C-alpha cells in the first residue's frame, strides 16, 4: 500500500513551483560542487549553502545531507543538499539509494518536492533518473492500513507529489516504465509479507495471487483434492493441523518464444509458522507471519515480469500452508511419502518449509522441465546466524547460475553469498526408518542440512539455486529504500537475473 504518491518528471527549465510546504532536493559531490542547472536555480542561495555546509561540517560525502529551512532567495520551505561523494563512481544501486534518501527528507507535512536529477558534471542519464525515481517510490511505501488513530503531526498529506526534473523527460519516462513495474512487484511482495496471518491465510493468499490475471498471467490454484491426487503428502502434512486449507498456486507468464522452456521460481509460503507440535517459544513468534516471504517474492516477481512485458517464459509456483499445533497436526516420528516417492521421517514439525518445498519443487520440475529453478524460502534461523541480514544464503548445483545470481546481487544490492553443499552434510539427514529425516539432528550447519534436504528433490540435470532468505525477507532495520517490515527482497534481484540472461 503506497502512501498516495504522485511521481512525475519535469524539466530543469521549470523548477520548484512549490510554496512554503515544498521541498527542493539537489545533489553535490564531495567537493561541494553542484551541477550547472542546480547552480542556476539556486542563484545567490548557493553562497548560503556554502556557509551552512561549513557550519554543519557537511562535506558532500555519499549519503549525507544538509538541510536549510526557509532558504533565503527560494520559494520553497526547505532546501536539501544531498552528498553523492565521487559522482563518477555511482552505480545504479547507489542512485536508487539516493532517491530513497531524498524521499526520506520530506517532512511528514510536506506536500510536494522537486528533485534535481543532476550531478556536478551535468544532467543524470535517463537510466540514472529512473533509478532515482525508483528509489523514491520504494521509500515512499508504508504499510499503515490498520492504523486508525494518528496524531496530527504524524499524518502525512493526502497526496504527496514528487517531481523529478531532468534534461530529457521523454527518455526518463521510457527508462522509468519497466522500473515502475518492478517497484510495483516489490511493493506487492511487501504488502503480502506485512499482512497479518488472520487476514492472509492460504486461500486468501491464492486469491491475491490470482489478481495477476489482470496482467495476463495465467493462474491455477490447486486445492487439497488436487494435491492429494498428485501425492503431495509432504506439503499436506504441514497444513493438516490448521483450520485453513493449504493451496498450491501456479502462475505463468509467457512473454518468450512459444514452446521455449520456462525459467521457474518457487516460493515457501508458510502464512504462519507456530512450529506445529514442536512449538516455538512465544518471544518474537509474531514475526512468523512473514514466513511466506519467499512466496510473496515469487508473486511480486511474476507481477514485475508481466507488467513490464518481459520477453521470457516464466513460471512461479508457491506452496501456501499454515503450520499449527492441533489434534490433527502432524507428530514428530510420523513418516510421510512425498510426491517424488521418497519417504520422510518428521523429527521436528518446525522444520516445515523444506517439506513444502520438496513437493512443490518436484512438481515444478516434472511439469515444466524448466531451464533453471530458483527457490526462495525463509527456511532457517541458522542462515541468520551465519550471514545476518545483509546477504541471503545461496545454495546452488550449477556454477554458471551461481555466478549470474551473484552478479545480479551486486548490481541490485540484493546480495547473495554462496554456501556449500557436500555429501558429508547430506549424510546427516539419513533416517533410521525412512529415506531421510527432516532435520540434521544438530544445530550446526542447520542452513546447509536444510539445503541438502531440498537437494534430494532436485534432479542435478536442472540448474537449481536455493535462496535462504530468513534474514533478508523481512527486517526491522530501517533502510534508505524501505521503512516497512516486509522487504520485498528478491524481486529486483531475480528480475535482473532474467533481464540480463534469459530474455529473447
Ligand atoms: N520459518 C523458520 C525459520 C525462520 C526463523 C525464518 C527466523 C525467519 C526468521 C523455519 O520454519 C524454522 O522453524 N526452522 C527451524 C529449523 C529447525 C527446527 C531444524 C530453525 O531454524 O530453528
Ligand atoms: Mn518452522
Ligand atoms: Zn518456517
XYZ file of C-alpha atoms and ligand atoms in Angstrom:
528
model
C 0.000 0.000 0.000
C 1.629 3.231 -1.049
C 1.417 6.496 0.663
C -0.554 8.258 -2.137
C 2.494 9.335 -4.075
C 2.288 11.191 -7.340
C 5.585 10.777 -9.084
C 6.270 12.742 -12.242
C 9.051 14.123 -14.385
C 9.606 17.763 -15.198
C 12.050 19.996 -16.967
C 15.015 21.833 -15.480
C 13.533 24.947 -17.047
C 10.504 24.975 -14.748
C 11.694 24.074 -11.257
C 10.461 24.467 -7.722
C 6.892 25.571 -8.162
C 6.428 24.687 -4.541
C 5.454 27.088 -1.809
C 6.324 27.017 1.888
C 5.378 23.350 2.335
C 7.517 22.345 -0.633
C 10.992 20.884 -0.669
C 13.780 21.224 -3.202
C 16.369 18.453 -3.311
C 19.692 18.863 -5.100
C 22.914 16.855 -5.231
C 26.539 17.808 -4.751
C 29.821 15.890 -4.741
C 32.481 15.665 -2.054
C 33.963 18.944 -3.234
C 30.517 20.508 -2.616
C 30.237 21.024 -6.363
C 26.723 21.464 -7.777
C 25.538 20.878 -11.348
C 25.026 23.801 -13.761
C 21.207 23.784 -13.763
C 21.235 23.493 -9.975
C 23.609 26.455 -9.622
C 21.416 28.396 -11.985
C 18.283 27.757 -9.940
C 19.899 28.389 -6.579
C 21.416 31.671 -7.722
C 22.612 33.608 -4.707
C 21.306 30.891 -2.365
C 24.412 28.891 -3.338
C 26.500 31.088 -1.035
C 24.128 30.291 1.788
C 24.637 26.590 1.062
C 28.406 27.002 1.249
C 28.158 28.797 4.599
C 25.705 26.270 6.027
C 27.939 23.413 4.867
C 30.819 24.877 6.828
C 28.710 25.443 9.918
C 27.298 21.915 9.783
C 30.573 20.287 8.723
C 28.794 18.901 5.682
C 31.350 17.756 3.126
C 29.191 16.102 0.459
C 30.159 12.577 1.498
C 27.946 9.909 -0.092
C 24.503 9.531 1.538
C 24.800 12.530 3.827
C 22.543 15.563 3.684
C 22.440 19.232 4.546
C 19.073 20.844 5.204
C 18.195 24.512 5.082
C 14.825 25.696 6.358
C 13.208 28.699 4.607
C 16.284 29.283 2.440
C 16.670 32.922 1.568
C 16.118 33.556 -2.149
C 13.992 30.439 -2.843
C 10.241 29.971 -2.669
C 10.433 26.529 -1.090
C 10.196 25.896 2.632
C 13.204 23.647 2.653
C 16.305 23.013 0.609
C 18.025 19.653 0.923
C 21.511 19.170 -0.446
C 22.467 15.507 -0.685
C 26.070 14.410 -0.957
C 26.954 11.818 -3.587
C 30.652 11.500 -2.796
C 32.535 10.877 -6.052
C 29.917 11.265 -8.787
C 31.906 9.172 -11.263
C 31.749 6.112 -9.019
C 27.962 5.974 -8.651
C 26.370 2.634 -9.585
C 22.671 2.056 -10.266
C 22.076 0.767 -6.742
C 23.757 3.897 -5.314
C 21.446 6.188 -7.282
C 18.462 4.107 -6.149
C 19.537 4.667 -2.575
C 19.979 8.402 -3.166
C 16.368 8.500 -4.387
C 15.291 6.826 -1.168
C 17.338 9.247 0.878
C 15.779 12.195 -0.969
C 12.245 10.917 -0.332
C 13.157 10.447 3.312
C 13.997 14.127 3.587
C 10.387 15.120 3.009
C 8.959 16.091 6.379
C 5.594 14.465 7.110
C 3.901 17.773 6.497
C 5.480 18.409 3.110
C 3.106 18.018 0.210
C 5.416 18.403 -2.710
C 9.013 18.061 -3.634
C 11.193 18.784 -6.615
C 14.299 16.701 -7.061
C 17.011 17.939 -9.370
C 18.300 14.874 -11.227
C 21.657 16.451 -11.803
C 25.202 15.599 -10.785
C 28.065 18.112 -10.675
C 29.063 17.039 -14.198
C 25.573 17.663 -15.613
C 22.173 16.040 -16.042
C 21.815 12.424 -14.903
C 21.442 9.880 -17.712
C 17.879 8.606 -18.290
C 18.673 5.300 -16.568
C 20.007 7.184 -13.555
C 16.943 9.418 -13.407
C 14.803 6.292 -13.498
C 16.856 4.630 -10.727
C 16.432 7.760 -8.640
C 12.676 7.676 -9.232
C 12.515 4.023 -8.249
C 14.308 4.809 -5.004
C 11.726 7.496 -4.264
C 8.911 5.068 -4.950
C 10.297 2.287 -2.757
C 10.984 4.675 0.097
C 7.513 6.242 -0.067
C 5.854 2.910 0.738
C 4.327 2.425 4.128
C 2.035 -0.263 5.462
C -0.485 1.583 7.561
C -3.836 0.174 6.601
C -4.531 -0.868 10.177
C -3.657 2.484 11.763
C -6.947 4.193 12.540
C -5.664 6.732 15.044
C -2.819 9.044 14.307
C -1.685 12.221 15.929
C -1.960 15.305 13.726
C 1.782 15.683 13.370
C 2.092 12.055 12.233
C -0.483 12.429 9.485
C 1.022 12.645 6.025
C -0.680 14.917 3.497
C -3.394 13.177 1.481
C -1.193 13.202 -1.579
C 2.473 13.921 -1.971
C 3.733 14.901 -5.327
C 7.347 14.437 -6.245
C 8.653 15.889 -9.470
C 11.997 14.750 -10.715
C 13.417 17.324 -13.041
C 15.715 16.222 -15.806
C 17.140 17.238 -19.175
C 15.041 14.754 -21.143
C 11.571 13.961 -19.806
C 10.614 11.501 -22.538
C 13.797 9.450 -22.124
C 13.394 9.428 -18.339
C 9.802 8.207 -18.604
C 10.807 5.488 -21.008
C 13.566 4.288 -18.689
C 11.270 4.501 -15.677
C 8.412 2.407 -17.136
C 9.992 -1.015 -16.516
C 11.273 0.148 -13.129
C 7.764 1.201 -12.163
C 6.629 -2.337 -12.994
C 9.414 -3.795 -10.865
C 8.657 -1.400 -8.000
C 5.004 -2.439 -8.080
C 6.175 -6.030 -7.763
C 8.357 -5.136 -4.769
C 5.519 -3.273 -3.055
C 3.092 -6.120 -3.715
C 5.557 -8.517 -2.078
C 5.959 -6.154 0.900
C 2.194 -5.905 1.318
C 1.894 -9.690 1.432
C 4.693 -10.024 3.989
C 3.335 -7.238 6.205
C -0.227 -8.548 6.193
C -1.118 -10.463 9.374
C -1.948 -14.165 9.240
C -5.568 -13.772 10.353
C -6.136 -11.860 7.119
C -3.642 -13.579 4.844
C -4.240 -17.333 5.166
C -3.565 -19.743 2.296
C -6.851 -19.305 0.426
C -6.645 -15.531 0.663
C -3.025 -15.678 -0.488
C -4.166 -17.673 -3.516
C -6.860 -15.067 -4.200
C -4.316 -12.264 -4.107
C -2.004 -14.166 -6.436
C -4.983 -14.679 -8.746
C -5.174 -10.911 -9.213
C -2.164 -11.321 -11.529
C -4.663 -12.495 -14.135
C -5.287 -8.818 -14.813
C -1.760 -8.682 -16.213
C -2.398 -11.735 -18.416
C -0.606 -14.092 -16.084
C -2.377 -17.440 -16.088
C -3.079 -18.558 -12.534
C -4.106 -22.037 -11.401
C -4.930 -22.905 -7.824
C -4.567 -26.499 -6.636
C -6.892 -27.391 -3.767
C -6.498 -30.221 -1.257
C -8.181 -32.720 -3.540
C -5.859 -31.918 -6.433
C -2.794 -32.061 -4.168
C -3.875 -35.417 -2.714
C -4.258 -36.782 -6.203
C -0.734 -35.637 -7.054
C 0.603 -37.234 -3.862
C 1.884 -34.024 -2.254
C 1.820 -35.588 1.198
C 4.893 -33.761 2.491
C 3.191 -30.416 1.924
C -0.220 -31.636 3.079
C 1.246 -32.985 6.323
C 2.415 -29.496 7.266
C -1.031 -27.970 6.758
C -3.087 -30.753 8.332
C -3.105 -29.170 11.793
C -4.573 -25.922 10.547
C -8.214 -24.896 10.253
C -7.180 -23.225 6.991
C -6.780 -25.381 3.904
C -3.448 -25.470 2.075
C -3.029 -24.366 -1.521
C -0.501 -24.546 -4.327
C -0.614 -21.694 -6.805
C 0.872 -21.926 -10.295
C 1.466 -18.648 -12.123
C 2.612 -18.491 -15.715
C 3.825 -15.566 -17.762
C 4.507 -16.355 -21.411
C 6.377 -13.441 -22.898
C 9.044 -15.569 -24.551
C 9.129 -17.768 -27.638
C 6.256 -20.219 -27.835
C 7.445 -23.625 -26.695
C 10.636 -22.287 -25.127
C 11.297 -23.931 -21.731
C 10.405 -21.570 -18.910
C 12.505 -20.283 -16.056
C 10.962 -21.313 -12.740
C 10.652 -19.656 -9.353
C 9.385 -21.485 -6.299
C 8.378 -19.946 -3.003
C 7.837 -21.128 0.570
C 4.505 -19.705 1.648
C 4.013 -20.565 5.301
C 1.365 -17.979 6.186
C 2.087 -18.583 9.841
C 4.668 -20.832 11.433
C 3.916 -21.707 15.048
C 6.350 -24.594 14.760
C 3.435 -27.027 14.987
C 3.663 -29.690 17.732
C 7.371 -28.774 18.054
C 6.014 -25.384 19.047
C 8.144 -22.262 19.026
C 8.725 -20.104 22.122
C 6.388 -17.095 22.457
C 9.012 -14.351 22.174
C 9.088 -12.973 18.656
C 6.674 -15.559 17.298
C 4.632 -12.778 15.680
C 7.411 -12.477 13.098
C 6.341 -15.826 11.726
C 3.538 -14.109 9.813
C 6.389 -13.305 7.440
C 7.268 -16.948 6.845
C 5.726 -16.611 3.401
C 8.256 -14.041 2.171
C 9.569 -16.498 -0.436
C 6.107 -16.952 -1.930
C 5.494 -13.204 -1.721
C 8.663 -12.601 -3.716
C 7.570 -15.047 -6.402
C 4.179 -13.321 -6.742
C 5.877 -9.908 -6.822
C 8.362 -11.135 -9.416
C 5.649 -12.518 -11.702
C 3.887 -9.182 -11.347
C 7.063 -7.344 -12.343
C 7.781 -9.587 -15.337
C 4.218 -9.364 -16.653
C 3.819 -5.642 -16.021
C 6.996 -4.847 -17.926
C 6.150 -7.461 -20.559
C 9.412 -9.319 -20.121
C 10.331 -11.375 -23.167
C 10.628 -14.607 -21.252
C 8.537 -17.617 -20.344
C 8.389 -17.789 -16.555
C 6.527 -19.906 -14.049
C 6.059 -19.179 -10.383
C 4.909 -21.962 -8.095
C 4.185 -21.423 -4.422
C 3.149 -23.768 -1.624
C 0.889 -21.925 0.786
C 0.132 -23.501 4.159
C -0.248 -22.715 7.835
C 1.805 -24.659 10.402
C -0.357 -25.101 13.531
C -0.484 -27.429 16.553
C -3.804 -29.249 16.779
C -5.385 -32.627 17.435
C -4.967 -33.341 13.758
C -1.453 -31.927 13.485
C 1.498 -33.946 12.250
C 3.655 -35.501 15.018
C 7.398 -35.965 15.406
C 8.080 -39.533 14.321
C 5.423 -39.505 11.599
C 6.572 -40.746 8.218
C 5.182 -39.180 5.048
C 5.580 -40.156 1.416
C 6.443 -37.154 -0.752
C 5.245 -36.674 -4.329
C 8.664 -37.897 -5.502
C 8.009 -41.244 -3.814
C 10.763 -40.685 -1.252
C 9.733 -41.104 2.368
C 10.476 -38.582 5.116
C 10.609 -39.113 8.868
C 9.426 -35.982 10.659
C 11.829 -35.269 13.517
C 10.785 -31.693 14.151
C 7.496 -30.254 12.897
C 9.112 -26.797 12.935
C 11.307 -27.818 10.001
C 8.231 -27.478 7.795
C 9.406 -25.214 4.981
C 11.582 -27.899 3.410
C 8.612 -30.292 3.421
C 6.543 -27.780 1.475
C 9.378 -27.085 -0.962
C 10.083 -30.803 -1.503
C 6.722 -31.356 -3.174
C 6.471 -28.009 -4.940
C 9.960 -28.272 -6.446
C 9.371 -31.855 -7.563
C 6.048 -30.860 -9.124
C 7.555 -27.859 -10.941
C 10.419 -29.896 -12.402
C 8.135 -32.733 -13.568
C 5.529 -30.498 -15.105
C 7.570 -27.685 -16.655
C 11.081 -29.066 -17.307
C 12.391 -25.547 -16.661
C 15.691 -24.011 -17.820
C 16.539 -23.464 -14.182
C 14.799 -23.328 -10.829
C 15.328 -20.792 -8.082
C 13.539 -21.353 -4.812
C 13.192 -18.729 -2.099
C 12.402 -19.569 1.496
C 12.621 -18.111 4.969
C 13.996 -21.510 5.812
C 16.358 -21.430 8.767
C 17.369 -19.350 11.753
C 20.836 -20.790 11.102
C 21.301 -18.682 7.967
C 20.743 -15.566 10.106
C 23.424 -16.778 12.499
C 25.763 -17.247 9.536
C 25.080 -14.156 7.430
C 22.941 -11.738 9.432
C 20.568 -9.628 7.391
C 22.958 -8.369 4.706
C 23.250 -11.408 2.441
C 20.857 -14.216 1.659
C 22.365 -17.696 1.673
C 22.664 -19.246 -1.775
C 22.994 -22.988 -2.354
C 23.463 -23.968 -5.959
C 24.209 -27.066 -8.051
C 25.448 -25.032 -11.033
C 28.382 -22.611 -11.138
C 27.039 -20.528 -14.013
C 23.700 -19.920 -12.314
C 25.512 -19.119 -9.048
C 27.728 -16.577 -10.805
C 24.789 -14.945 -12.519
C 22.888 -14.633 -9.272
C 25.923 -13.224 -7.504
C 26.356 -10.618 -10.224
C 22.666 -9.680 -10.225
C 23.039 -9.318 -6.470
C 25.882 -6.824 -6.635
C 24.054 -4.868 -9.327
C 20.800 -4.559 -7.386
C 22.165 -4.525 -3.849
C 20.152 -7.668 -3.026
C 23.194 -9.685 -2.097
C 23.653 -13.441 -2.069
C 26.515 -15.424 -0.571
C 27.237 -18.913 -1.806
C 27.194 -21.648 0.811
C 28.456 -25.220 0.443
C 26.668 -28.438 -0.456
C 28.533 -31.712 0.127
C 27.892 -35.440 0.660
C 29.093 -35.198 4.266
C 26.202 -32.859 5.074
C 23.795 -34.979 3.076
C 24.608 -38.000 5.264
C 23.352 -36.070 8.287
C 19.750 -36.353 7.101
C 19.723 -40.131 6.615
C 16.960 -41.673 8.745
C 16.729 -44.920 10.706
C 13.187 -45.503 9.497
C 12.649 -43.667 6.225
C 14.636 -42.423 3.222
C 15.528 -39.241 5.083
C 14.632 -37.190 8.119
C 13.614 -33.544 8.075
C 16.390 -32.178 10.293
C 20.103 -32.803 10.567
C 19.829 -33.590 14.252
C 22.432 -30.988 15.209
C 22.066 -27.212 15.098
C 25.468 -26.963 13.485
C 25.262 -26.216 9.784
C 21.478 -26.010 10.030
C 21.055 -23.944 6.870
C 23.193 -26.436 4.953
C 21.384 -29.587 6.074
C 18.126 -27.848 5.143
C 19.507 -27.165 1.659
C 20.728 -30.780 1.380
C 17.197 -31.905 2.169
C 15.759 -29.827 -0.665
C 18.505 -31.045 -2.983
C 17.199 -34.589 -2.618
C 14.159 -33.425 -4.592
C 16.136 -31.828 -7.401
C 17.448 -33.604 -10.480
C 21.017 -32.341 -10.924
C 20.423 -32.036 -14.672
C 18.380 -28.922 -13.909
C 20.371 -25.907 -12.669
C 18.911 -25.038 -9.286
C 19.538 -22.420 -6.636
C 18.037 -22.273 -3.180
C 17.990 -18.853 -1.534
C 17.555 -18.923 2.231
C 16.015 -15.501 2.895
C 15.233 -15.895 6.607
C 17.495 -12.898 7.282
C 16.503 -10.697 4.365
C 12.796 -11.344 3.661
C 11.634 -9.158 6.482
C 13.576 -6.914 8.752
C 13.069 -4.175 11.227
C 16.115 -2.189 10.227
C 15.111 0.994 8.533
C 16.953 1.345 5.239
C 17.016 4.237 2.808
C 14.714 2.382 0.412
C 12.438 0.599 2.866
C 10.810 1.820 6.050
C 8.389 -1.043 6.414
C 8.995 -4.530 7.759
C 8.431 -6.702 4.728
C 11.319 -6.014 2.373
C 10.127 -7.438 -0.940
C 13.635 -8.872 -1.103
C 14.450 -10.842 -4.237
C 12.070 -9.222 -6.717
C 14.693 -6.820 -8.026
C 17.411 -9.497 -7.878
C 15.508 -12.088 -9.892
C 14.067 -9.594 -12.328
C 17.654 -8.583 -13.046
C 18.768 -12.204 -13.442
C 16.047 -12.667 -16.054
C 16.699 -9.348 -17.799
C 20.457 -9.932 -18.031
C 20.409 -13.514 -19.316
C 17.071 -15.045 -20.229
C 15.082 -12.624 -22.378
C 14.882 -13.277 -26.078
N 10.472 -20.252 9.488
C 11.512 -20.818 10.264
C 12.875 -20.140 10.032
C 12.983 -18.691 10.390
C 13.482 -18.294 11.608
C 12.635 -17.724 9.465
C 13.602 -16.952 11.914
C 12.770 -16.384 9.770
C 13.245 -15.986 10.988
C 11.651 -22.300 9.937
O 10.483 -22.948 9.571
C 12.147 -22.974 11.178
O 11.432 -23.002 12.139
N 13.368 -23.501 11.112
C 13.956 -24.169 12.220
C 14.537 -25.460 11.728
C 14.948 -26.405 12.829
C 13.724 -26.913 13.562
C 15.716 -27.547 12.222
C 15.045 -23.259 12.796
O 15.701 -22.559 12.027
O 15.210 -23.244 14.003
Mn 9.404 -23.674 11.242
Zn 9.013 -21.793 8.762
